[in-house]
CSV table of C-alpha atoms in Angstrom, one decimal:
chain,number,residue,atom,x,y,z
A,5,GLN,CA,111.0,57.0,106.9
A,6,VAL,CA,113.7,58.9,106.8
A,7,GLN,CA,117.3,60.4,108.8
A,8,LEU,CA,119.0,62.9,109.3
A,9,VAL,CA,122.4,63.0,110.2
A,10,GLU,CA,123.8,67.1,110.6
A,11,SER,CA,128.0,68.6,110.2
A,12,GLY,CA,129.6,71.5,110.2
A,13,GLY,CA,129.3,72.6,113.5
A,14,GLY,CA,132.0,74.1,115.5
A,15,LEU,CA,133.8,76.9,117.2
A,16,VAL,CA,133.8,80.3,115.5
A,17,GLN,CA,134.6,84.1,116.6
A,18,ALA,CA,132.1,86.2,116.9
A,19,GLY,CA,131.1,88.1,113.6
A,20,GLY,CA,132.0,84.5,111.6
A,21,SER,CA,130.6,82.5,109.7
A,22,LEU,CA,129.1,78.6,109.5
A,23,ARG,CA,127.3,76.7,107.3
A,24,LEU,CA,125.8,73.3,108.1
A,25,SER,CA,124.9,70.5,106.4
A,26,CYS,CA,121.6,68.1,107.0
A,27,ALA,CA,121.9,64.8,104.8
A,28,ALA,CA,118.8,63.1,104.5
A,29,SER,CA,118.3,59.0,103.3
A,30,GLY,CA,115.6,58.3,101.6
A,31,SER,CA,114.1,58.6,97.8
A,32,THR,CA,111.5,61.1,98.7
A,33,PHE,CA,113.9,64.2,100.2
A,34,SER,CA,112.7,66.4,97.7
A,35,ARG,CA,108.8,65.8,99.0
A,36,TYR,CA,109.7,67.1,102.6
A,37,GLY,CA,109.7,70.1,104.7
A,38,MET,CA,112.9,70.7,106.7
A,39,GLY,CA,113.3,73.3,109.3
A,40,TRP,CA,116.0,73.9,111.4
A,41,PHE,CA,115.8,74.3,115.4
A,42,ARG,CA,118.6,75.0,118.2
A,43,GLN,CA,118.6,74.7,121.8
A,44,ALA,CA,121.1,76.5,124.2
A,45,PRO,CA,121.7,75.1,127.7
A,46,GLY,CA,118.9,75.6,130.0
A,47,LYS,CA,116.6,76.8,127.5
A,48,GLU,CA,114.4,75.7,125.3
A,49,ARG,CA,114.4,74.9,121.7
A,50,GLU,CA,113.4,77.4,119.7
A,51,PHE,CA,112.8,77.4,115.9
A,52,VAL,CA,115.9,79.1,113.4
A,53,ALA,CA,114.6,78.3,110.4
A,54,ALA,CA,112.5,76.6,107.6
A,55,ILE,CA,112.1,75.4,104.0
A,56,SER,CA,109.1,74.3,102.5
A,57,TRP,CA,109.9,71.1,100.3
A,58,SER,CA,109.4,73.1,97.0
A,59,ALA,CA,111.9,75.8,98.1
A,60,SER,CA,109.5,78.6,97.5
A,61,ASN,CA,108.4,79.6,100.8
A,62,THR,CA,111.0,80.5,103.9
A,63,ALA,CA,110.4,81.8,107.5
A,64,TYR,CA,113.0,82.2,109.7
A,65,ALA,CA,113.1,83.6,113.7
A,66,ASP,CA,113.5,87.1,114.2
A,67,SER,CA,117.0,86.5,115.9
A,68,VAL,CA,118.4,85.2,112.9
A,69,LYS,CA,117.2,87.3,109.9
A,70,GLY,CA,119.4,89.0,107.8
A,71,ARG,CA,122.2,86.5,109.5
A,72,PHE,CA,121.2,82.9,108.7
A,73,THR,CA,119.6,81.5,105.3
A,74,ILE,CA,118.5,78.2,104.4
A,75,SER,CA,118.4,76.1,101.6
A,76,ARG,CA,117.9,73.1,99.6
A,77,ASP,CA,119.7,70.8,97.3
A,78,ASN,CA,116.9,68.0,96.2
A,79,THR,CA,119.6,66.3,94.3
A,80,ARG,CA,122.2,65.6,96.9
A,81,ASN,CA,119.1,64.7,99.8
A,82,THR,CA,120.7,67.9,101.4
A,83,VAL,CA,119.6,70.9,103.0
A,84,PHE,CA,122.2,73.9,104.4
A,85,LEU,CA,121.8,76.6,106.9
A,86,GLN,CA,124.2,79.3,106.4
A,87,MET,CA,125.0,81.7,109.2
A,88,SER,CA,126.9,84.5,109.4
A,89,SER,CA,127.4,87.9,111.5
A,90,LEU,CA,127.6,85.2,114.0
A,91,LYS,CA,126.6,85.9,117.6
A,92,PRO,CA,127.8,84.4,121.3
A,93,GLU,CA,123.7,84.2,121.4
A,94,ASP,CA,123.8,82.2,118.7
A,95,THR,CA,125.9,79.0,120.9
A,96,ALA,CA,123.5,75.9,121.1
A,97,VAL,CA,123.1,72.2,119.8
A,98,TYR,CA,121.0,72.7,116.1
A,99,TYR,CA,119.2,70.0,114.7
A,100,CYS,CA,117.3,69.3,111.4
A,101,ALA,CA,114.3,68.4,111.4
A,102,ALA,CA,112.1,67.2,108.0
A,103,ARG,CA,107.9,65.2,107.9
A,104,TYR,CA,106.7,64.7,104.6
A,105,GLY,CA,103.3,65.6,103.1
A,106,PHE,CA,103.3,69.3,103.9
A,107,ALA,CA,101.8,72.1,101.1
A,108,SER,CA,104.2,72.9,98.6
A,109,ASN,CA,105.0,76.1,100.1
A,110,TYR,CA,104.8,75.5,103.3
A,111,ALA,CA,107.6,75.9,106.1
A,112,PRO,CA,106.2,75.5,109.6
A,113,SER,CA,108.0,77.1,112.5
A,114,ASN,CA,105.9,74.8,114.8
A,115,GLY,CA,108.6,72.0,115.8
A,116,ARG,CA,105.2,69.8,116.9
A,117,GLU,CA,105.0,69.8,113.2
A,118,TYR,CA,107.8,67.8,112.0
A,119,ASN,CA,108.2,64.1,113.1
A,120,TYR,CA,112.3,63.8,112.2
A,121,TRP,CA,114.8,65.0,114.3
A,122,GLY,CA,118.4,64.3,113.4
A,123,GLN,CA,121.0,63.8,116.5
A,124,GLY,CA,122.3,67.5,116.6
A,125,THR,CA,125.3,69.2,116.0
A,126,GLN,CA,127.1,71.9,118.5
A,127,VAL,CA,127.6,75.5,117.2
A,128,THR,CA,130.0,77.8,120.2
A,129,VAL,CA,130.3,81.7,119.1
A,130,SER,CA,133.0,82.7,121.4
A,131,SER,CA,132.9,86.7,122.2
C-alpha cells in the first residue's frame, strides 16, 4: 500500500511555471507506475502525464505536450510534474496516482488503471 501527498500548487500568471511534487510512502515506490491527472470545476477528470516505474516510458496528453514534463526520483520516493508556459485552461486540481505491478515500460493514461490517489493540489493560472 502507498500513500500519496501532492504539493507545489498555487497561483501563477499565464506563461509562468510551477513544479508539482508527489511524495509517496512505502519501500516499493520504485516499482509503481505513476500518473498525473487533473480536474477542473464542472469537468471530468482528465489525464495529464504518466511515467513507467523504470522511467523508460512517459506519456502526455496532447494539451500539455511540449509544456509539461513528468519525472521521478526513486531515491526520494517522489514524482514531479514540471509545468511551463501555463495557460488559464490548465487551472484545475492536480492529482497524482499510482499502481504497483505494471510492466516496466507501461505508463497508462486511463485513470481506472491506477488504484492509489492523492488528495490533490490546486493550480490556478490567471490571464
